[in-house]
CSV table of C-alpha atoms and ligand atoms in Angstrom, one decimal:
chain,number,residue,atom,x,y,z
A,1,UNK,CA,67.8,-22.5,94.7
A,2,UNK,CA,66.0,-25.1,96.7
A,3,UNK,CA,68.5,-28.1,96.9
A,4,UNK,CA,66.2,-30.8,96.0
A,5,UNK,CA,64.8,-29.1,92.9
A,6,UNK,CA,68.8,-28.9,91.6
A,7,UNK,CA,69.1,-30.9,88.8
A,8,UNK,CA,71.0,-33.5,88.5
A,9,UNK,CA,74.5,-33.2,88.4
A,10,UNK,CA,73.9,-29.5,88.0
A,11,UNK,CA,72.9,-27.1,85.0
A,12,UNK,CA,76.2,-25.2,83.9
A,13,UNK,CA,77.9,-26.2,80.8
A,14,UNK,CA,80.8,-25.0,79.4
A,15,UNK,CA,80.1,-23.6,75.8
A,16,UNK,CA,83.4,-21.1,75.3
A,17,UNK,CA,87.0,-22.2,76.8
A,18,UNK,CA,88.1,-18.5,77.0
A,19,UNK,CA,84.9,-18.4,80.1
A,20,UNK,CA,86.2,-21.1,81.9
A,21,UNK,CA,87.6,-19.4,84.7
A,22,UNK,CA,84.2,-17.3,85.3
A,23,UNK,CA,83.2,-19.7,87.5
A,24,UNK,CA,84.2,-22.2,89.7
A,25,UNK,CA,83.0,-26.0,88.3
A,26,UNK,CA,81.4,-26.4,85.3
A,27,UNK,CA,79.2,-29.8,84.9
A,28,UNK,CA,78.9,-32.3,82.2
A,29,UNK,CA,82.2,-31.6,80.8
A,30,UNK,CA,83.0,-33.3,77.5
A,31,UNK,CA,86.5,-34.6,77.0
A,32,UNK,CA,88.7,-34.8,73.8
A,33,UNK,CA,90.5,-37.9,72.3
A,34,UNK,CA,93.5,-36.5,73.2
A,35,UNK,CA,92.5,-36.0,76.6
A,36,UNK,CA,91.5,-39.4,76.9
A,37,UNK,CA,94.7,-41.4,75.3
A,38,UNK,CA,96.4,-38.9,77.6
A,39,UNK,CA,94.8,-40.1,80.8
A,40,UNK,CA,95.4,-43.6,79.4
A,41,UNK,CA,99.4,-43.1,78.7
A,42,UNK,CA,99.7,-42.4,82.3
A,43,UNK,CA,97.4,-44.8,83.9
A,44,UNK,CA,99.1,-47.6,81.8
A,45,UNK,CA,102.8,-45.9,82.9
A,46,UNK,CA,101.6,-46.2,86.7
A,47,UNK,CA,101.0,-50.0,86.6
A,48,UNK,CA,104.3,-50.7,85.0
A,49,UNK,CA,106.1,-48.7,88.3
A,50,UNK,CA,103.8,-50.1,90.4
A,51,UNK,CA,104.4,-50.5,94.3
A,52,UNK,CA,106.7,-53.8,94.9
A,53,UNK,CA,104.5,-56.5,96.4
A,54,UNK,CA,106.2,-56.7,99.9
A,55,UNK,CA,105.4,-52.8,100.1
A,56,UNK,CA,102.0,-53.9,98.9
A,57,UNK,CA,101.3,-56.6,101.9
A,58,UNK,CA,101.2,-54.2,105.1
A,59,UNK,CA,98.1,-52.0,103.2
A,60,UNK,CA,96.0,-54.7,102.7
A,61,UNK,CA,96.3,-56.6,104.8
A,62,UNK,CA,96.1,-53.8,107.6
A,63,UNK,CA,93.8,-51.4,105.7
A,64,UNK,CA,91.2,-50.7,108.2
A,65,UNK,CA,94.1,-49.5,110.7
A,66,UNK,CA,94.4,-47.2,107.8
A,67,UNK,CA,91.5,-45.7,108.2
A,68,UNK,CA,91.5,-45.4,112.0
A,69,UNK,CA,94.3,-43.3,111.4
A,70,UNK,CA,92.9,-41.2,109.1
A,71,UNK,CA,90.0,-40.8,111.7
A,72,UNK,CA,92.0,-40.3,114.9
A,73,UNK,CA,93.4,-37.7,113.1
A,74,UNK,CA,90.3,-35.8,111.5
A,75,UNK,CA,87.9,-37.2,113.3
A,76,UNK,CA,84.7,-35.8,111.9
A,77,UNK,CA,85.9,-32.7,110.2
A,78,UNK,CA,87.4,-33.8,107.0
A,79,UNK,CA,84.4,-35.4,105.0
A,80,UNK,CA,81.5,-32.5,104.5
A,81,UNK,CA,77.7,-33.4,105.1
A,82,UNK,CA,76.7,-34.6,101.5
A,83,UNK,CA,73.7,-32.5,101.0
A,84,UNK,CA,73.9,-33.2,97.2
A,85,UNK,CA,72.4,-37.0,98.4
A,86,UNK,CA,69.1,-35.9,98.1
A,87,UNK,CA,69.5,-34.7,94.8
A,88,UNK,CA,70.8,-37.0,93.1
A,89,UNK,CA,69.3,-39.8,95.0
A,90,UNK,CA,65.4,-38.7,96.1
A,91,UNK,CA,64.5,-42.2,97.2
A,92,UNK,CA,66.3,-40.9,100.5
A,93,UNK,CA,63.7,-38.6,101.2
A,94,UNK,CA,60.5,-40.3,103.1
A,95,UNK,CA,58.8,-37.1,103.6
A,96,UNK,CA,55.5,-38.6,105.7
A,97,UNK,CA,52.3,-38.2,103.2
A,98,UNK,CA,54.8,-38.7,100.1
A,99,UNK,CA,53.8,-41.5,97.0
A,100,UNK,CA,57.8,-42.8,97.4
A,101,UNK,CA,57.3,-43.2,101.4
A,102,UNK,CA,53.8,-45.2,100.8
A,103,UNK,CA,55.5,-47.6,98.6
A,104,UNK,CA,58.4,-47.9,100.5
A,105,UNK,CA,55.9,-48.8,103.8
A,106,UNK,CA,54.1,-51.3,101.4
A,107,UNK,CA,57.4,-53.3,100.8
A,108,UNK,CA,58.3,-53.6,104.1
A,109,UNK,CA,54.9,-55.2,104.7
A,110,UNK,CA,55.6,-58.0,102.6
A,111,UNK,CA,58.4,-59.0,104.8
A,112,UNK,CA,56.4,-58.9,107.9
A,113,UNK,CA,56.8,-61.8,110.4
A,114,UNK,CA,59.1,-63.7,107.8
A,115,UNK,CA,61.8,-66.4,109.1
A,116,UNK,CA,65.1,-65.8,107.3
A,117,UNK,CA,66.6,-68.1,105.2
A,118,UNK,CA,71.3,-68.0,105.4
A,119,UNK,CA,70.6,-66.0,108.8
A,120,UNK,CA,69.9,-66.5,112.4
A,121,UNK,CA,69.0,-63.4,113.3
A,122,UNK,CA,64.9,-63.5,113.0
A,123,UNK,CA,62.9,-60.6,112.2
A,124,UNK,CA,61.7,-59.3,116.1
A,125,UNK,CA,65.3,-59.6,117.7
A,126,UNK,CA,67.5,-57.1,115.9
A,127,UNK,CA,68.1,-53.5,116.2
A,128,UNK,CA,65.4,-51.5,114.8
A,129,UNK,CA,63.3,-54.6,113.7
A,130,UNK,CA,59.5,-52.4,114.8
A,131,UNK,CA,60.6,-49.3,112.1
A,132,UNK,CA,58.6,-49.5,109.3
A,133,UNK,CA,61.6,-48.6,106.8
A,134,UNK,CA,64.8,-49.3,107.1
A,135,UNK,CA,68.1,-47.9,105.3
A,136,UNK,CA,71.7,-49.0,105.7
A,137,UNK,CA,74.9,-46.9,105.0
A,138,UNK,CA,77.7,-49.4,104.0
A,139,UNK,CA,81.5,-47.2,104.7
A,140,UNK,CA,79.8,-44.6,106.9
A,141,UNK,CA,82.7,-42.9,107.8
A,142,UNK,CA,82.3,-41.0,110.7
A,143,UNK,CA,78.0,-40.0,110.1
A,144,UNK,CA,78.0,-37.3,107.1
A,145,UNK,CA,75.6,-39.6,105.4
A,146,UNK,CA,73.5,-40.7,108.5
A,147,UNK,CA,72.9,-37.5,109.9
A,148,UNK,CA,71.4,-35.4,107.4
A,149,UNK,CA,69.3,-38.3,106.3
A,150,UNK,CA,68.5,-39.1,110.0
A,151,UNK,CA,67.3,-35.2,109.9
A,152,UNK,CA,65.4,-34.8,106.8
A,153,UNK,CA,63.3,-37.5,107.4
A,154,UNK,CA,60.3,-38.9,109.9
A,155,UNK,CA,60.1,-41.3,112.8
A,156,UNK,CA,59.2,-44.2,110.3
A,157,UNK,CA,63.1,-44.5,109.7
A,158,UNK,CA,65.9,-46.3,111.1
A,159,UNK,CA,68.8,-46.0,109.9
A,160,UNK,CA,71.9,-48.6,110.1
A,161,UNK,CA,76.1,-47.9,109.2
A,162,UNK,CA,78.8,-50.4,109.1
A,163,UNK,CA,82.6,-49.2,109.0
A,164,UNK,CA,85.5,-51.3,109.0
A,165,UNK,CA,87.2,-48.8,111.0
A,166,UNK,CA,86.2,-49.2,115.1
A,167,UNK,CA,87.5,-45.5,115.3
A,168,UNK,CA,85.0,-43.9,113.2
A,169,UNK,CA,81.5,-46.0,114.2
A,170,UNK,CA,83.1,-44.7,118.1
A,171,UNK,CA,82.9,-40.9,116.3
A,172,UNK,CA,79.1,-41.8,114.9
A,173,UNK,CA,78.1,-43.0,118.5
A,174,UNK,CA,79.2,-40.2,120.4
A,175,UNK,CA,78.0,-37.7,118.4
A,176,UNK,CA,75.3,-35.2,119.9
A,177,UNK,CA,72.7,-36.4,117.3
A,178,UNK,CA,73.2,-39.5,117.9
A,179,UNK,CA,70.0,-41.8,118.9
A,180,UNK,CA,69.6,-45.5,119.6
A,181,UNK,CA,66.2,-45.1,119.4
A,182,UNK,CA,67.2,-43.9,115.1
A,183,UNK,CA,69.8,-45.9,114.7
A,184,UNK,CA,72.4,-48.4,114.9
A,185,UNK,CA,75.8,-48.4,113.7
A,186,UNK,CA,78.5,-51.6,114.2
A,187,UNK,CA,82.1,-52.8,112.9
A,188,UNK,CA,81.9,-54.9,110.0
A,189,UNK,CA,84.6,-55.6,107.4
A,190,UNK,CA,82.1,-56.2,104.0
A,191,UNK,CA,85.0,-57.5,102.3
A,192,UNK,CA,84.9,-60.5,104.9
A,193,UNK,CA,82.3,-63.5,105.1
A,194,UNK,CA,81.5,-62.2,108.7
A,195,UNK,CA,77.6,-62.0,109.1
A,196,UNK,CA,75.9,-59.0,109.0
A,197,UNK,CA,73.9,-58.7,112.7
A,198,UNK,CA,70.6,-58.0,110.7
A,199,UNK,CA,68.6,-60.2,108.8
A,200,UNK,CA,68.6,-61.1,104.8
A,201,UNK,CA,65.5,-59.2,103.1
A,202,UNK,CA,64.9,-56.5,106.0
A,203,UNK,CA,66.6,-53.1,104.1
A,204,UNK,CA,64.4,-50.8,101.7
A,205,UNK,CA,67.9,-49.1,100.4
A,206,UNK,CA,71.6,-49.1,100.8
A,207,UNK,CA,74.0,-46.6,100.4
A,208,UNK,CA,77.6,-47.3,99.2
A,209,UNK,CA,79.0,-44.1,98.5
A,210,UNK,CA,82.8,-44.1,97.9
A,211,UNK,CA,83.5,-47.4,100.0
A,212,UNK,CA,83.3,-50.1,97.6
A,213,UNK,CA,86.8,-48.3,95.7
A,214,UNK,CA,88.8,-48.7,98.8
A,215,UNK,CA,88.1,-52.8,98.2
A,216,UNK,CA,90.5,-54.9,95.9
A,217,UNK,CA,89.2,-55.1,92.5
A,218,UNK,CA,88.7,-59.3,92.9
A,219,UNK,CA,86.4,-58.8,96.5
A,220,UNK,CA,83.8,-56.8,95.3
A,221,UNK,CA,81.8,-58.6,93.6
A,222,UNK,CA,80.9,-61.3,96.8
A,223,UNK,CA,81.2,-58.0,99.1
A,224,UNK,CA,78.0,-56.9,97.0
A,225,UNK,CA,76.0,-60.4,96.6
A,226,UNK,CA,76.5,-60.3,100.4
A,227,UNK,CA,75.0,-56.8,100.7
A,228,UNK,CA,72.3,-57.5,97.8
A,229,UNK,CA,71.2,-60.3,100.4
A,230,UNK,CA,70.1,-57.4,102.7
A,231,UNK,CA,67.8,-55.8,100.7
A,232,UNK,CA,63.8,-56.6,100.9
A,233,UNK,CA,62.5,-57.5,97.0
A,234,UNK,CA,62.0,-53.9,95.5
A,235,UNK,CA,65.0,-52.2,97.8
A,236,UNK,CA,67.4,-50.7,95.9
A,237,UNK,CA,71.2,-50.1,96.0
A,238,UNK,CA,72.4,-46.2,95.9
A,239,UNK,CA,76.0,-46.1,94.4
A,240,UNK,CA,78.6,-43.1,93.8
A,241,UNK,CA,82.2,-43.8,93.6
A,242,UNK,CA,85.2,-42.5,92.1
A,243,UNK,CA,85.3,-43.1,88.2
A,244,UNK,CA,88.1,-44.2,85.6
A,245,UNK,CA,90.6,-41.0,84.8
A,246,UNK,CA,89.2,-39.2,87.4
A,247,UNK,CA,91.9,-36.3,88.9
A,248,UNK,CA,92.9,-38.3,91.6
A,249,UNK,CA,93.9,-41.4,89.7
A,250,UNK,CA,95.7,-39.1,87.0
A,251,UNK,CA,98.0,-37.4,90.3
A,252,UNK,CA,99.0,-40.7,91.6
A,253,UNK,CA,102.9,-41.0,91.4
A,254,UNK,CA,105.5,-43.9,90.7
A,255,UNK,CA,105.3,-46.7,93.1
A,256,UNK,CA,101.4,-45.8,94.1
A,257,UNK,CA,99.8,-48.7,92.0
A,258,UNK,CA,99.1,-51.5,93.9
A,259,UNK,CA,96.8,-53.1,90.6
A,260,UNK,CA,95.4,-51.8,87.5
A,261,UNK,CA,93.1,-48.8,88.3
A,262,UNK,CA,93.8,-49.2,92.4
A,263,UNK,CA,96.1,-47.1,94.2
A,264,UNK,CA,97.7,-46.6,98.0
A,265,UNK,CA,96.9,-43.0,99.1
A,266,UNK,CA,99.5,-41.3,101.3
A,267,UNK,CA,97.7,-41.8,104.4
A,268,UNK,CA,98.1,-45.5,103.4
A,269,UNK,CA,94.2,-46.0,102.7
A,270,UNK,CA,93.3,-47.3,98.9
A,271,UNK,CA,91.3,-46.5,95.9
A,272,UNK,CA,89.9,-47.7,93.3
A,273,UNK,CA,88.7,-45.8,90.0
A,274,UNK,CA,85.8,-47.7,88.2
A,275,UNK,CA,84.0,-48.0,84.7
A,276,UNK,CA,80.6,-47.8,84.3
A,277,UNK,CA,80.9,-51.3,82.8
A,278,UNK,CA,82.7,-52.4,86.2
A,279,UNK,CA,79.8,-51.1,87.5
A,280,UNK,CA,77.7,-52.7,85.9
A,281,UNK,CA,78.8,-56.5,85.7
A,282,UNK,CA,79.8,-55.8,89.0
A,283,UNK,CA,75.9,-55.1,90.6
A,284,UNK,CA,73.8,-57.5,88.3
A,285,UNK,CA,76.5,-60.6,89.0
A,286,UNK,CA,74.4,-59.9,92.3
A,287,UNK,CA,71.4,-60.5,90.6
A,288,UNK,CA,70.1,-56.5,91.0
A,289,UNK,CA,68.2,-54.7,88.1
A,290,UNK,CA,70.3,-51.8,87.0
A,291,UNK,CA,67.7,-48.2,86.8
A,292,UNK,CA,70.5,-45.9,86.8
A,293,UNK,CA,74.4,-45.9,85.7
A,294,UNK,CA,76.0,-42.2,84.6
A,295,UNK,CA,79.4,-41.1,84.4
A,296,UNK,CA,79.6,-37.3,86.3
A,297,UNK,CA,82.2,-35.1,84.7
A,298,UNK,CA,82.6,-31.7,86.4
A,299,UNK,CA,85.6,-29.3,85.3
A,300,UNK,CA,86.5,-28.1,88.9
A,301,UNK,CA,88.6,-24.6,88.5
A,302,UNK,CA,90.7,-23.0,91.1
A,303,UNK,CA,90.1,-19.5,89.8
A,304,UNK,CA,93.0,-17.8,92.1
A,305,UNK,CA,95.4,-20.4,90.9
A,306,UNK,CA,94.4,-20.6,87.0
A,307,UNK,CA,93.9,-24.3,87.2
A,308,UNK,CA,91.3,-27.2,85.9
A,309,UNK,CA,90.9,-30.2,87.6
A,310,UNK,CA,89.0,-33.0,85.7
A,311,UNK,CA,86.6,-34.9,88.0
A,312,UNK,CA,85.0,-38.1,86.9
A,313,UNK,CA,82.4,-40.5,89.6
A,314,UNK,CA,80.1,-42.9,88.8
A,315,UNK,CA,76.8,-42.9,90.2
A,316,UNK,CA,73.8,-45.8,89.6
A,317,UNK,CA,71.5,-47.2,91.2
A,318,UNK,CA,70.6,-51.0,91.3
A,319,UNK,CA,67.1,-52.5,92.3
A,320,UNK,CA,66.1,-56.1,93.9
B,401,SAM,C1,85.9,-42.4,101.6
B,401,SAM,S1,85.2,-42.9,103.1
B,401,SAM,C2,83.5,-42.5,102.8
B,401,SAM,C3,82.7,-42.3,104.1
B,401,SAM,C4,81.3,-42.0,103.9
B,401,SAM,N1,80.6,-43.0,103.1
B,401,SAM,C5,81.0,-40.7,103.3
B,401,SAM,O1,80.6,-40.6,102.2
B,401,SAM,O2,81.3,-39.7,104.0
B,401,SAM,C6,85.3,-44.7,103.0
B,401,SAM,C7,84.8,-45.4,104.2
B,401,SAM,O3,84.6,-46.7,103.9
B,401,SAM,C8,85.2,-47.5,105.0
B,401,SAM,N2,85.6,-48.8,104.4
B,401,SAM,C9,86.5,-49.0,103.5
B,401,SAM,N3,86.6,-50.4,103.3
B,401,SAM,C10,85.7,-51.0,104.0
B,401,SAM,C11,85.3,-52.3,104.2
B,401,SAM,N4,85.9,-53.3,103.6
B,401,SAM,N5,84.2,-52.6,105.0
B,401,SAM,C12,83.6,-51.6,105.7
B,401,SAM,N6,84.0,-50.3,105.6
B,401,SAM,C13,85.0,-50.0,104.8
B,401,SAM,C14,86.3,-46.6,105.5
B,401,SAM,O4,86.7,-47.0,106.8
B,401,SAM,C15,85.8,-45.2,105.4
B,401,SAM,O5,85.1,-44.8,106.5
């Protein structure tokens, strides 16, 4: 099937338990109570062992190390190209004559020529100032986000990505598709004051997928007001992160727990596992009109192996 006609969040529900090993995920999954006050026994039994604070110190306070790390040792091979973005999240796809791209053109117009207000950069002397639309990936890892969009789309886009991690913006810059004349890619820590090298109101959409969980619970909300200040009026915020119960959490052992819901992985990078109310309270603090905010369930199944693995993200979308 053509990827962008998939449905969101896919079309195969599980109606009989005795097929569930027929195929290999199954979407929309419902879950029991039981279930649920299952999920909760554990996550409640992982805060009260959770990881001694002087343990706790050397991950947060050195977490982007972390993540060079992780990147010096995968480099670009560990996360795959997300081609699923453009299904769940069309507003990435400027094809040139579409309605979406037109609109997206005519906001970008009502910022022309604009002095910023909070900002010295001015509208002229940044990267990518001439393109008439602009996205920014926020976490973008080491390009799987950036690249495919990059590709899909016209010469009308430029696209930016921030990563905390110097390691993996290096990756993004030497890769073969690379392009200066596309796009522009710099360090930045969004859980830091530090200013953002392009000015207030210039982005038509951001993309924060699964980099706002690897923040402590308390610095997101002024990591987002600060990115909401990037957005042109009518841009809009793309979100998919890891969601409360999810598999991941559930495995976490003794001794993980660094805070309620937020967890040190073994490669000493962190994770958080958010409600759709989180979410929510989280985005409009910043002031951002919510248009989308769904809980994904998928029942994963390892078919070889005989086993079901719960998955649970929360995807929404937030507009200026
Ligand atoms: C799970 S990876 C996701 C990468 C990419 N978004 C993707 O979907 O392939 C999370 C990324 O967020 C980055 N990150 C985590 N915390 C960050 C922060 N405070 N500021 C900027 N980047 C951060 C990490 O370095 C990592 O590259």
């Amino acid at each position: 099937m053509d990827d962008t006609k998939r449905p969101t969040f896919g079309n195969r529900f599980l109606k009989d338990d005795a097929q569930v090993f027929l195929h290999n995920a199954w979407d929309n999954v419902e879950w029991t109570e039981e279930q649920e006050s299952n999920a909760r026994q554990i996550t409640t039994a992982q805060a009260e062992n959770s990881m001694p604070d002087e343990e706790q110190e050397k991950f947060l306070s050195e977490a982007p190390k972390f993540w060079d790390k992780f990147y010096e040792k995968h480099e670009n091979k560990f996360f795959k190209d997300r081609h699923w973005l453009f299904t769940e999240f069309p507003e990435l796809l400027l094809v040139k004559e579409s309605k979406d791209n037109e609109e997206l053109l005519c906001n970008d117009d009502t910022n022309d020529g604009e002095l910023l207000s909070n900002n010295e950069t001015t509208v002229g002397s940044f990267p990518g100032s001439d393109s008439k639309v602009k996205f920014m990936e926020i976490g973008c890892g080491v390009g799987n986000t950036i690249f495919p969009i990059l590709k899909v789309n016209n010469e009308n886009l430029f696209m930016y990505g921030c990563d905390y991690s110097q390691t993996a913006v290096d990756i993004v810059k030497n890769h073969k598709e690379f392009n200066p004349k596309s796009a522009f890619v710099f360090v930045h820590d969004i859980s830091t004051e530090d200013e953002f090298p392009i000015p207030n109101e210039s982005l038509d959409v951001v993309i924060m997928i699964f980099v706002l969980s690897a923040l402590q619970f308390r610095k997101m909300g002024g990591a987002v007001k600060r990115i909401a200040k990037l957005l042109k009026p009518g841009g809009v915020i793309l979100f998919r992160d890891y969601g409360r119960y999810d598999m991941a959490q559930l495995r976490f052992k003794h001794r993980r727990c660094i805070s309620d819901n937020f967890y040190t992985r073994g490669d000493g990078t962190m994770v958080y596992f958010f409600t759709q109310g989180e979410v929510k309270e989280i985005f409009t603090s910043a002031g951002l009109m919510e248009e989308q905010n769904l809980v994904d369930r998928r029942l994963q199944v390892n078919r070889a192996r005989q086993i079901k693995m719960y998955r649970v993200w929360v995807q929404a979308k937030y507009r200026k």
